[in-house]
């Protein structure tokens, strides 16, 4: 049992804080003294790694004048405290070798095997990351990136050991570096230690960072704490004596340790709650380590009989562990003179997990190598994550965090200015470019990743520094859609392509209309503003477009026929006195090679017009029919048969929208029209009629049968695709010769 209250303090003493102050203390011999948990073979491997590192760092010195190798040895020593395996210790000894000494990863693979080389390589990658503390809100992303980049938790542990030693020896560094390194420690590395449950390291990193960030505040607070410790010495030792005696009386064997809050946590409490030092009362406490889990609850009873518990202060973190796997019973008791004293009760296993977190895995494996219990306890921390996941809401949240941290579904990359961007896993260079700004994405021409030119479809990896090269004239490539991962990039690319298509069609439309106008003998398309403004307004009323640009886009996209609009425009211009130039007309026609019918100003149709021309569904004209063209509002040119009642009605009402149209000599496709066949009812009639139509080489595109089964005769309507009137006549003749067909004729509205 520990009897001195202060002996259990969790603060590093002055000597502990400067183990590298003397090169001798950090010597390899001292490290070897800590390796009794490893096999002789392991130790031999570690010795080889040491020799290799020593040679590599030969001639390099630490800032305090010690040989550089004292640093890797100190890092390995910390890893040995955690009882990490031989691979981790070897990596710790060589952790700066790639970065500082020009050793290659291949060399390490050859000499020490791939696993050790991977660890060293992972550490080298972390070393290259520099956190910019000026960037607010980036700390969390940076932490995640660190965790994500380390495929092996040993890399993080070695990194924490590295950072701890660098912080312990920061006094040797120039003062100008204290601020940056301390902030980084406080914002990045201490929280990682906490997240992984390495409480001892967490507190040490915080206190060291505090000391170098605010040396004066640290000094003042440290003195105040010393004074208060002296003042309270009697009280503390009295409580310790009384508690010990009580446990002895109950026949329980326990370990009691006095503990006090770290300077940094006292400072933070004062700072955040605006308290003076004397107002921070819960600085002192005791930790009681008991053999078994049930002893914790028995021990709680013992304490509550000795001193009165403070209501509302009891916490059962044994049944419901904290989010980082921490387990303990907490209670605050009213001690002698009415002083509040906090007690923590836990088993030895819980204590190790509480202090070493994820490192407890190795600690347990090492301390009882052949015990099943050690295996069970060793994985307790990880197991507890799974257990608490099912128990509490907090735990579920924690698991979410852990999932992000240890199994990240995001990649974290840097801009050239060291801003961190989080992107979904699998994101490519183009996702990154669009995440920065759509202007950057839209003008991307190439990219460099970590200084090297890479294709735009390259998937990004954690820690990549990505630089996008843009050019004003560059435009999104539709092919990007095939590899981008983010919705943002996808929609930005789509949007741009659509806009571009509109702009392009507008340009094209303008050219087509100008050309059409030239064929009408007018050399240039008049501007919208100026003397022909009213003409444009009339034209737009005629076409049904809202604006000139829209009309031009419509022409460019084939929704309207340039020659028809041009013809109408020429007529309107003639009304204003602008006469066509006969000479220009003949030159244009000669140049464009248009035939005589075109010279009459008639629109020729051959079926290749696409969506800009519709053949009216009422009369379904086919080549050979006399036809008229109606320029509908927003629906393009609608072609009716000359004798179609609908067409006639429109002509009366809307005459100015009619254009002269005619069939080309050789239409390029078939046209649908409707045939009504009257048949006698009977088995197989439809099949006979259909094969009769097929025999005339026409395709049936639709069949519509009247439902009059009682009748002896039925009308069947067929939509039939025919080349022209002659072809239709062949079909009708063929039908009339067919058995059961009483009558066959073209449908007329
Ligand atoms: Mn280092």
XYZ file of C-alpha atoms and ligand atoms in Angstrom:
750
model
C 0.000 0.000 0.000
C 1.170 3.457 -0.796
C 1.213 5.639 2.237
C 2.424 8.940 0.875
C -0.449 10.825 -0.678
C 1.741 12.588 -3.207
C 3.609 9.514 -4.326
C 0.747 8.548 -6.557
C 0.562 11.865 -8.307
C -0.083 11.549 -11.997
C 2.077 14.513 -12.894
C 5.529 13.745 -14.227
C 8.229 14.803 -11.826
C 11.020 17.090 -12.992
C 13.366 14.151 -13.655
C 10.722 12.228 -15.544
C 10.074 15.270 -17.685
C 13.691 15.416 -18.840
C 14.870 11.851 -19.266
C 16.969 12.841 -22.248
C 18.698 15.606 -20.344
C 21.473 13.189 -19.822
C 22.488 11.112 -22.789
C 23.430 8.296 -20.464
C 19.901 7.968 -19.115
C 18.594 7.560 -22.603
C 21.258 5.147 -23.605
C 20.471 1.951 -25.307
C 21.549 -0.022 -22.267
C 18.739 1.569 -20.310
C 16.297 0.625 -23.037
C 17.483 -2.967 -22.963
C 16.692 -3.021 -19.249
C 13.031 -2.507 -20.087
C 12.765 -5.316 -22.598
C 12.453 -8.278 -20.228
C 8.983 -9.007 -21.584
C 10.409 -9.806 -25.038
C 12.169 -12.936 -26.320
C 15.926 -13.087 -26.950
C 15.306 -13.167 -30.715
C 13.127 -10.062 -30.476
C 15.792 -8.255 -28.472
C 18.416 -9.202 -31.044
C 16.245 -7.720 -33.816
C 15.838 -4.548 -31.792
C 19.599 -4.390 -31.332
C 20.062 -4.609 -35.108
C 17.522 -1.844 -35.655
C 19.371 0.260 -33.086
C 22.730 -0.263 -34.842
C 21.158 0.641 -38.174
C 19.560 3.810 -36.797
C 22.680 4.795 -34.884
C 24.716 4.579 -38.058
C 22.118 6.476 -40.057
C 21.982 9.348 -37.550
C 25.745 9.388 -37.016
C 27.023 12.920 -36.593
C 23.535 14.411 -36.066
C 22.941 16.169 -32.778
C 19.885 17.115 -30.756
C 19.457 20.762 -29.884
C 20.914 20.108 -26.418
C 24.080 18.645 -27.910
C 23.217 14.982 -27.270
C 23.691 12.510 -30.105
C 20.496 12.379 -32.183
C 20.045 8.663 -31.512
C 19.070 9.471 -27.900
C 15.726 10.674 -29.267
C 14.710 7.461 -31.075
C 15.893 5.488 -28.042
C 13.680 7.600 -25.761
C 10.721 7.059 -28.104
C 11.358 3.308 -28.080
C 11.611 3.421 -24.285
C 8.146 4.965 -24.055
C 6.844 2.237 -26.367
C 8.488 -0.326 -24.090
C 6.577 1.215 -21.154
C 3.439 0.354 -23.084
C 4.935 -3.104 -23.732
C 4.571 -2.719 -27.487
C 5.934 -5.577 -29.591
C 9.392 -5.854 -31.158
C 8.241 -4.556 -34.560
C 6.938 -1.377 -32.958
C 10.145 -0.865 -30.986
C 12.275 -1.376 -34.076
C 10.121 1.131 -35.957
C 10.418 3.567 -33.046
C 14.216 3.339 -33.197
C 14.205 3.988 -36.936
C 11.268 6.409 -37.081
C 13.324 9.365 -38.331
C 15.656 7.357 -40.552
C 13.758 7.704 -43.853
C 13.029 11.384 -43.345
C 16.381 12.574 -42.013
C 18.970 10.133 -43.295
C 18.018 9.255 -46.853
C 17.282 5.642 -45.983
C 14.742 4.133 -48.387
C 11.703 2.054 -47.580
C 13.017 -0.714 -49.871
C 16.186 -0.863 -47.817
C 14.140 -1.312 -44.639
C 11.977 -4.005 -46.238
C 15.083 -5.923 -47.182
C 16.819 -5.620 -43.839
C 13.930 -5.718 -41.351
C 10.936 -7.049 -43.257
C 7.817 -5.413 -44.661
C 5.840 -4.953 -41.401
C 8.582 -2.862 -39.760
C 9.176 -0.930 -42.974
C 5.432 -0.187 -43.218
C 5.414 1.206 -39.687
C 8.411 3.451 -40.386
C 6.905 4.540 -43.686
C 3.607 5.368 -41.959
C 5.446 7.468 -39.396
C 7.373 9.272 -42.118
C 4.111 10.177 -43.837
C 2.689 11.569 -40.586
C 5.882 13.520 -40.045
C 5.355 15.315 -43.333
C 1.966 16.630 -42.272
C 2.149 20.014 -40.745
C -0.889 21.321 -38.992
C -1.536 24.986 -39.496
C -2.897 26.198 -36.160
C -4.109 29.403 -37.749
C -6.816 27.438 -39.521
C -9.725 27.297 -37.108
C -12.011 24.267 -37.016
C -9.447 22.206 -38.836
C -8.145 20.387 -35.781
C -10.871 17.730 -35.840
C -10.283 17.000 -39.528
C -6.565 16.890 -38.970
C -6.963 14.389 -36.131
C -9.169 12.212 -38.288
C -6.700 12.404 -41.110
C -3.876 11.321 -38.834
C -5.911 8.388 -37.617
C -7.058 7.539 -41.110
C -3.558 7.638 -42.530
C -2.226 5.296 -39.912
C -3.369 1.887 -41.042
C -1.923 0.441 -37.848
C -2.648 1.762 -34.360
C 1.023 1.159 -33.485
C 1.933 4.014 -35.814
C -0.222 6.342 -33.724
C 1.272 5.038 -30.473
C 4.841 5.527 -31.703
C 3.858 8.973 -32.960
C 2.467 9.849 -29.514
C 5.674 8.595 -27.871
C 7.650 10.711 -30.338
C 5.578 13.778 -29.572
C 5.788 13.173 -25.824
C 9.573 13.068 -25.935
C 9.768 16.142 -28.137
C 7.510 17.994 -25.691
C 9.590 16.864 -22.726
C 12.702 18.264 -24.371
C 11.112 21.372 -25.836
C 13.094 23.575 -23.448
C 16.070 22.923 -25.722
C 14.207 24.257 -28.747
C 14.199 27.946 -29.676
C 11.379 29.819 -27.962
C 9.959 30.836 -31.349
C 8.859 27.245 -31.930
C 7.119 26.720 -28.588
C 3.821 28.281 -29.571
C 3.262 26.293 -32.759
C 4.372 22.919 -31.441
C 2.467 23.347 -28.163
C -0.775 24.365 -29.884
C -0.440 21.394 -32.194
C 0.090 19.120 -29.211
C -2.911 20.538 -27.403
C -5.245 20.491 -30.392
C -4.148 17.352 -32.171
C -2.069 14.896 -30.184
C -3.535 15.240 -26.681
C -7.090 14.604 -27.986
C -5.871 11.568 -29.916
C -4.276 10.196 -26.744
C -7.553 10.837 -24.967
C -9.604 9.216 -27.707
C -7.443 6.132 -27.513
C -7.744 6.080 -23.728
C -4.075 6.853 -23.048
C -4.894 9.011 -20.062
C -1.425 9.293 -18.628
C -0.039 10.517 -21.939
C -3.081 12.734 -22.467
C -2.501 14.541 -19.185
C 1.241 14.763 -19.656
C 0.899 16.248 -23.152
C -1.641 18.781 -21.889
C 0.523 19.898 -18.993
C 3.658 20.144 -21.112
C 1.847 22.120 -23.802
C 0.344 24.402 -21.173
C 3.792 24.978 -19.686
C 5.319 26.023 -23.020
C 2.306 28.006 -24.229
C 1.876 30.029 -21.044
C 5.122 29.689 -19.068
C 4.215 32.431 -16.618
C 0.694 31.177 -15.878
C 2.089 27.696 -15.503
C 4.629 28.916 -12.978
C 2.097 30.835 -10.889
C -0.400 28.003 -10.852
C 2.237 25.443 -10.080
C 3.351 27.451 -7.016
C -0.226 27.875 -5.859
C -0.797 24.145 -6.162
C 2.361 23.394 -4.162
C 1.289 25.720 -1.387
C -2.159 24.245 -1.254
C -0.677 20.755 -1.241
C 1.406 21.641 1.802
C -1.553 23.232 3.537
C -3.634 20.171 2.957
C -0.961 17.597 3.704
C -2.400 16.869 7.149
C -5.882 16.454 5.809
C -4.763 14.211 2.963
C -2.696 11.910 5.144
C -5.454 11.715 7.740
C -7.988 10.663 5.081
C -5.528 8.148 3.666
C -4.909 6.633 7.155
C -8.599 6.418 7.982
C -9.523 4.855 4.631
C -6.709 2.296 4.850
C -7.704 1.331 8.364
C -11.319 0.894 7.314
C -10.400 -1.450 4.437
C -8.072 -3.455 6.706
C -10.920 -3.773 9.218
C -13.066 -5.266 6.430
C -10.250 -7.635 5.490
C -9.881 -6.159 1.996
C -6.530 -5.813 0.299
C -6.470 -2.606 -1.734
C -4.057 -0.119 -3.226
C -4.765 3.511 -2.352
C -3.245 6.357 -4.291
C -3.602 10.053 -3.753
C -4.211 11.927 -6.940
C -4.588 15.504 -7.991
C -5.867 17.297 -11.042
C -3.364 18.300 -13.694
C -2.320 21.925 -13.833
C -3.862 22.285 -17.244
C -7.274 21.008 -16.127
C -7.223 23.316 -13.102
C -6.290 26.181 -15.395
C -9.025 25.333 -17.858
C -11.631 25.139 -15.114
C -10.554 28.519 -13.750
C -10.514 29.984 -17.232
C -13.857 28.647 -18.448
C -15.793 29.196 -15.208
C -14.020 32.397 -14.213
C -12.935 30.970 -10.880
C -9.987 31.861 -8.693
C -7.593 29.099 -7.712
C -9.093 28.794 -4.224
C -12.545 28.287 -5.765
C -11.438 25.148 -7.591
C -12.058 22.676 -4.804
C -11.989 19.243 -6.382
C -8.254 19.158 -6.947
C -7.608 16.266 -4.576
C -8.846 12.772 -4.690
C -7.984 9.143 -4.126
C -7.898 6.169 -6.365
C -8.572 2.778 -4.855
C -7.561 -0.290 -6.853
C -9.288 -3.509 -5.837
C -8.836 -7.143 -6.883
C -12.253 -7.993 -8.332
C -15.114 -6.175 -9.985
C -17.539 -6.955 -7.129
C -14.970 -5.557 -4.672
C -15.548 -2.163 -6.238
C -19.148 -2.117 -5.048
C -18.218 -3.578 -1.637
C -15.503 -0.926 -1.383
C -18.053 1.743 -2.180
C -20.118 0.541 0.782
C -17.056 0.668 3.028
C -16.348 4.272 2.015
C -19.946 5.401 2.402
C -19.958 4.030 5.952
C -16.776 5.954 6.736
C -17.725 9.361 5.285
C -21.019 10.766 4.210
C -21.452 10.754 0.390
C -22.298 13.979 -1.366
C -25.690 13.440 -3.014
C -25.798 13.408 -6.790
C -22.076 12.763 -7.193
C -22.077 8.994 -7.548
C -21.273 7.696 -11.061
C -21.196 4.063 -12.103
C -18.775 3.926 -15.033
C -18.222 0.232 -14.317
C -21.634 -0.843 -15.525
C -21.682 1.865 -18.162
C -18.141 2.650 -19.294
C -17.191 6.057 -20.616
C -16.936 6.529 -24.333
C -13.222 5.781 -24.497
C -13.535 2.517 -22.573
C -12.834 4.036 -19.154
C -14.347 2.130 -16.222
C -14.528 3.202 -12.547
C -16.925 3.987 -9.734
C -16.830 7.680 -8.828
C -18.118 9.120 -5.589
C -17.519 12.346 -3.694
C -17.438 12.131 0.103
C -17.584 14.776 2.779
C -14.289 14.229 4.608
C -12.897 15.658 7.858
C -13.536 19.425 8.308
C -16.321 19.181 5.718
C -13.909 18.985 2.769
C -15.173 17.301 -0.405
C -12.936 14.474 -1.560
C -13.395 12.482 -4.743
C -12.808 8.737 -4.805
C -12.395 6.430 -7.785
C -12.714 2.682 -7.307
C -11.654 0.171 -9.937
C -9.934 -3.131 -10.562
C -6.335 -3.455 -11.698
C -7.495 -4.297 -15.236
C -9.710 -1.201 -15.335
C -6.813 0.842 -13.996
C -4.509 -0.268 -16.789
C -7.175 0.448 -19.396
C -7.894 3.810 -17.770
C -4.250 4.842 -17.926
C -3.114 3.192 -21.130
C -6.247 2.754 -23.212
C -5.610 0.972 -26.453
C -2.038 0.212 -25.356
C -3.503 -2.024 -22.617
C -3.776 -4.611 -25.359
C 0.007 -5.040 -25.424
C 0.458 -4.406 -21.709
C -1.683 -7.397 -20.897
C -0.276 -9.638 -23.541
C 3.179 -8.866 -22.229
C 2.546 -9.196 -18.510
C 0.868 -12.604 -18.657
C 1.915 -14.077 -21.975
C 0.437 -17.533 -21.421
C -2.783 -16.693 -19.706
C -6.214 -16.857 -21.280
C -7.268 -14.084 -18.931
C -4.610 -11.836 -20.347
C -5.975 -12.384 -23.833
C -9.477 -11.597 -22.644
C -8.407 -8.549 -20.700
C -6.059 -7.433 -23.420
C -8.831 -6.999 -25.913
C -11.156 -5.570 -23.300
C -10.827 -2.059 -24.573
C -11.815 -3.011 -28.067
C -14.474 -5.389 -26.798
C -15.910 -2.672 -24.610
C -16.507 -0.564 -27.665
C -18.779 -3.264 -29.002
C -20.479 -3.825 -25.655
C -21.266 -0.228 -24.884
C -22.503 0.235 -28.390
C -25.506 -1.861 -27.411
C -25.979 -0.179 -24.067
C -26.142 3.566 -24.218
C -26.900 6.372 -26.534
C -23.533 7.891 -25.767
C -21.899 4.676 -26.734
C -23.651 4.640 -30.069
C -22.376 8.121 -30.689
C -18.947 7.013 -29.650
C -19.050 4.110 -32.033
C -19.921 6.519 -34.798
C -16.855 8.527 -33.926
C -14.693 5.463 -33.751
C -16.006 4.305 -37.069
C -15.045 7.610 -38.613
C -11.710 7.581 -36.885
C -10.576 4.028 -37.240
C -12.530 2.914 -40.272
C -12.796 6.185 -42.124
C -15.162 6.497 -45.067
C -13.649 9.810 -45.926
C -10.344 10.939 -47.296
C -8.649 14.052 -45.990
C -6.509 15.995 -48.400
C -4.749 19.336 -48.468
C -5.018 22.334 -50.723
C -1.657 23.888 -51.639
C -2.368 26.403 -48.863
C -2.650 23.610 -46.256
C -6.399 23.814 -45.883
C -7.845 20.387 -45.174
C -10.700 19.141 -47.321
C -12.767 16.098 -46.374
C -14.161 14.131 -49.319
C -15.970 10.816 -49.547
C -13.761 7.804 -50.019
C -13.077 7.207 -53.704
C -13.313 10.906 -54.533
C -11.240 11.991 -57.518
C -9.271 15.063 -58.482
C -12.384 16.510 -60.123
C -14.433 16.086 -56.932
C -11.726 18.016 -55.131
C -11.718 20.758 -57.783
C -15.484 21.207 -57.529
C -15.331 21.083 -53.726
C -13.039 24.113 -53.805
C -15.232 26.128 -56.157
C -17.346 25.445 -59.219
C -15.233 27.975 -61.135
C -12.160 25.935 -60.323
C -13.877 22.722 -61.392
C -15.239 24.197 -64.609
C -11.820 25.441 -65.718
C -9.680 22.509 -64.644
C -7.132 21.378 -67.200
C -4.754 19.274 -65.129
C -3.709 18.465 -61.586
C -0.645 17.760 -59.519
C -0.821 15.412 -56.555
C 2.088 15.753 -54.155
C 3.890 17.690 -56.853
C 3.374 15.135 -59.621
C 1.181 15.491 -62.672
C -1.711 13.032 -62.359
C -4.845 12.261 -64.431
C -8.064 14.005 -63.388
C -9.726 10.670 -62.649
C -7.111 9.782 -60.008
C -8.624 8.735 -56.677
C -7.306 10.753 -53.770
C -5.541 9.273 -50.744
C -5.317 10.653 -47.223
C -2.753 13.394 -46.860
C -2.418 14.104 -50.582
C -1.577 17.683 -51.427
C -3.708 18.452 -54.465
C -3.072 21.333 -56.796
C -5.499 22.141 -59.599
C -4.286 23.826 -62.760
C -6.967 25.914 -64.439
C -7.244 27.825 -67.696
C -9.834 30.452 -68.590
C -10.775 28.755 -71.832
C -11.075 25.267 -70.344
C -14.520 23.713 -70.130
C -16.045 20.706 -68.359
C -15.703 17.446 -70.195
C -18.796 15.195 -70.279
C -16.437 12.261 -69.636
C -15.875 13.556 -66.083
C -19.391 12.405 -65.255
C -18.206 8.829 -65.587
C -15.820 9.050 -62.633
C -16.793 11.838 -60.226
C -18.079 10.600 -56.856
C -19.710 13.628 -55.258
C -23.175 14.906 -56.060
C -21.802 18.419 -56.037
C -19.322 17.775 -58.847
C -21.913 15.819 -60.829
C -24.583 18.503 -60.692
C -22.097 21.303 -61.418
C -20.808 19.505 -64.493
C -24.330 18.744 -65.715
C -25.431 22.309 -65.153
C -22.488 23.656 -67.090
C -22.941 21.295 -70.005
C -26.577 22.284 -70.255
C -25.749 25.971 -70.194
C -23.066 25.481 -72.802
C -25.443 23.523 -75.017
C -27.860 26.426 -74.853
C -25.173 28.967 -75.654
C -23.870 26.854 -78.500
C -27.299 26.353 -80.019
C -27.914 30.057 -79.734
C -24.778 30.762 -81.747
C -25.684 28.121 -84.299
C -29.236 29.448 -84.532
C -27.988 32.922 -85.276
C -25.766 31.630 -88.059
C -28.586 29.542 -89.543
C -31.033 32.429 -89.498
C -28.480 34.791 -91.067
C -27.932 32.276 -93.803
C -31.660 31.793 -94.350
C -32.074 35.536 -94.573
C -29.314 35.778 -97.167
C -31.210 33.295 -99.327
C -34.087 35.773 -99.131
C -31.766 38.469 -100.462
C -30.975 40.272 -97.192
C -27.270 40.388 -96.459
C -27.220 40.820 -92.705
C -29.387 39.819 -89.820
C -30.680 43.110 -88.375
C -29.911 43.918 -84.755
C -32.666 43.577 -82.228
C -32.319 47.162 -81.069
C -32.509 50.072 -83.455
C -34.659 50.614 -86.555
C -35.826 46.997 -86.773
C -36.917 46.576 -83.165
C -40.605 46.517 -84.081
C -39.886 43.970 -86.822
C -38.281 41.640 -84.293
C -41.260 42.030 -81.981
C -43.602 41.020 -84.789
C -41.401 38.044 -85.657
C -41.392 36.896 -82.042
C -45.169 37.195 -81.884
C -45.317 35.078 -85.014
C -43.031 32.348 -83.669
C -44.407 32.541 -80.160
C -40.989 33.050 -78.564
C -40.440 35.249 -75.544
C -37.114 36.643 -76.653
C -34.768 36.812 -79.617
C -32.211 34.601 -77.837
C -34.818 31.950 -77.217
C -35.839 31.960 -80.869
C -32.226 31.625 -81.970
C -31.668 28.727 -79.514
C -34.802 27.051 -80.832
C -33.469 27.309 -84.365
C -30.074 26.017 -83.273
C -31.637 23.058 -81.491
C -33.858 22.240 -84.469
C -37.117 23.184 -82.798
C -37.710 25.710 -85.562
C -36.787 25.788 -89.196
C -34.407 28.589 -90.089
C -35.681 28.949 -93.657
C -39.255 29.449 -92.463
C -38.306 32.022 -89.861
C -35.984 33.674 -92.369
C -38.761 33.841 -94.940
C -41.141 35.405 -92.448
C -38.493 37.859 -91.314
C -37.814 38.849 -94.943
C -41.519 39.529 -95.445
C -41.658 41.639 -92.283
C -38.527 43.543 -93.301
C -40.022 44.218 -96.721
C -42.955 45.895 -94.937
C -40.487 48.348 -93.443
C -39.113 49.083 -96.906
C -36.041 46.842 -96.792
C -36.077 45.213 -100.182
C -34.303 42.003 -100.985
C -31.267 42.218 -103.224
C -32.012 40.102 -106.291
C -28.383 39.590 -107.079
C -27.674 38.297 -103.584
C -30.597 35.902 -103.867
C -29.265 34.312 -107.009
C -25.701 34.096 -105.638
C -26.895 32.465 -102.452
C -29.000 29.967 -104.315
C -26.233 29.183 -106.684
C -23.834 28.711 -103.766
C -26.192 26.561 -101.725
C -27.198 24.513 -104.751
C -30.861 24.627 -103.915
C -33.258 23.442 -106.607
C -35.959 25.337 -108.415
C -38.745 24.539 -105.954
C -36.737 26.183 -103.177
C -36.398 29.251 -105.299
C -40.167 29.565 -105.191
C -39.848 30.019 -101.429
C -41.500 26.735 -100.533
C -40.339 24.548 -97.637
C -39.507 21.071 -98.819
C -40.139 18.113 -96.513
C -38.456 14.745 -96.802
C -39.158 13.298 -93.348
C -35.686 14.003 -91.974
C -36.692 17.162 -90.129
C -36.826 15.587 -86.672
C -38.717 17.272 -83.875
C -38.970 20.585 -85.725
C -41.688 19.238 -88.018
C -44.789 17.321 -86.948
C -47.166 15.525 -89.281
C -50.623 16.301 -87.907
C -52.158 13.314 -86.082
C -55.652 14.256 -87.290
C -55.090 13.849 -91.036
C -51.740 12.054 -91.075
C -50.531 13.339 -94.447
C -48.326 11.161 -96.610
C -46.213 12.033 -99.649
C -48.434 12.702 -102.593
C -51.071 14.462 -100.446
C -51.433 18.184 -100.963
C -50.239 19.739 -97.762
C -50.000 23.022 -95.873
C -47.614 24.041 -93.062
C -48.712 25.738 -89.899
C -46.047 27.298 -87.686
C -47.466 26.452 -84.281
C -46.689 28.336 -81.128
C -43.730 26.559 -79.578
C -44.433 23.266 -81.322
C -42.605 23.815 -84.573
C -44.094 23.326 -88.013
C -47.246 21.218 -88.111
C -48.036 19.710 -91.508
C -51.710 19.119 -92.369
C -53.351 17.688 -95.429
C -54.821 20.556 -97.471
C -58.313 19.172 -97.058
C -58.000 18.528 -93.310
C -60.839 20.252 -91.425
C -58.529 21.133 -88.513
C -56.011 22.683 -90.867
C -58.770 24.642 -92.615
C -59.999 26.009 -89.297
C -56.502 27.163 -88.365
C -56.021 28.787 -91.756
C -59.110 30.921 -91.236
C -58.130 31.975 -87.740
C -54.357 32.247 -87.988
C -53.567 32.695 -91.653
C -50.278 34.524 -91.196
C -48.772 31.444 -89.530
C -49.186 29.318 -92.651
C -46.266 28.522 -94.875
C -46.128 26.875 -98.231
C -44.771 23.357 -97.977
C -44.256 20.515 -100.399
C -42.940 17.007 -100.442
C -39.437 16.277 -101.571
C -39.120 14.017 -104.621
C -37.659 11.197 -102.566
C -38.694 11.235 -98.933
C -36.212 9.455 -96.688
C -38.668 7.475 -94.598
C -42.178 6.053 -94.347
C -45.107 8.014 -92.937
C -47.875 6.830 -90.705
C -51.431 7.011 -91.839
C -54.669 5.355 -90.757
C -56.548 2.685 -92.651
C -60.031 1.512 -91.686
C -60.760 -2.109 -92.568
C -64.278 -3.487 -92.240
C -64.242 -7.261 -91.668
C -66.709 -10.017 -90.908
C -66.180 -11.462 -87.423
C -64.518 -14.811 -87.310
C -61.588 -16.800 -86.192
C -58.190 -15.681 -87.494
C -59.514 -12.564 -89.237
C -57.025 -10.194 -87.640
C -54.102 -12.430 -88.536
C -55.268 -12.618 -92.141
C -55.646 -8.845 -92.406
C -52.270 -8.242 -90.805
C -50.486 -10.619 -93.126
C -52.232 -8.959 -96.070
C -50.791 -5.586 -95.018
C -47.362 -7.157 -94.536
C -47.644 -8.712 -98.004
C -47.903 -5.169 -99.371
C -44.623 -4.417 -97.560
C -46.169 -1.959 -95.087
C -45.605 -1.986 -91.333
C -48.473 -1.903 -88.864
C -47.624 0.533 -86.074
C -50.899 0.369 -84.182
C -54.170 -1.584 -84.188
C -57.435 -0.342 -82.733
C -60.469 -2.676 -82.739
C -63.985 -1.532 -82.001
C -65.572 -3.676 -79.274
C -68.807 -4.721 -80.931
C -68.576 -8.525 -80.691
C -72.303 -9.003 -81.309
C -72.102 -7.341 -84.699
C -71.422 -9.476 -87.699
C -69.046 -6.847 -89.108
C -66.357 -4.847 -87.291
C -64.197 -1.847 -88.185
C -60.503 -2.268 -87.394
C -58.274 0.759 -87.511
C -54.673 0.187 -88.468
C -51.902 2.702 -88.317
C -49.758 1.802 -91.265
C -46.396 3.200 -92.281
C -46.259 3.774 -96.028
C -43.855 5.460 -98.426
C -46.484 7.519 -100.287
C -49.973 7.545 -101.768
C -49.011 4.951 -104.369
C -47.793 2.578 -101.653
C -51.002 3.170 -99.704
C -53.032 2.302 -102.779
C -51.117 -1.017 -103.024
C -51.918 -1.778 -99.379
C -55.623 -1.026 -99.848
C -55.770 -3.213 -102.975
C -54.106 -6.060 -101.143
C -56.587 -5.733 -98.262
C -59.593 -5.710 -100.545
C -58.503 -9.057 -102.016
C -58.350 -10.633 -98.560
C -61.028 -13.086 -97.332
C -63.376 -11.600 -94.677
C -62.483 -8.016 -95.654
C -65.630 -6.197 -96.695
C -64.181 -2.737 -97.129
C -60.770 -1.034 -96.849
C -60.154 2.716 -97.065
C -57.979 5.496 -95.793
C -59.338 7.246 -92.726
C -60.421 10.855 -93.282
C -61.162 13.119 -90.365
Mn 11.059 11.963 -33.877
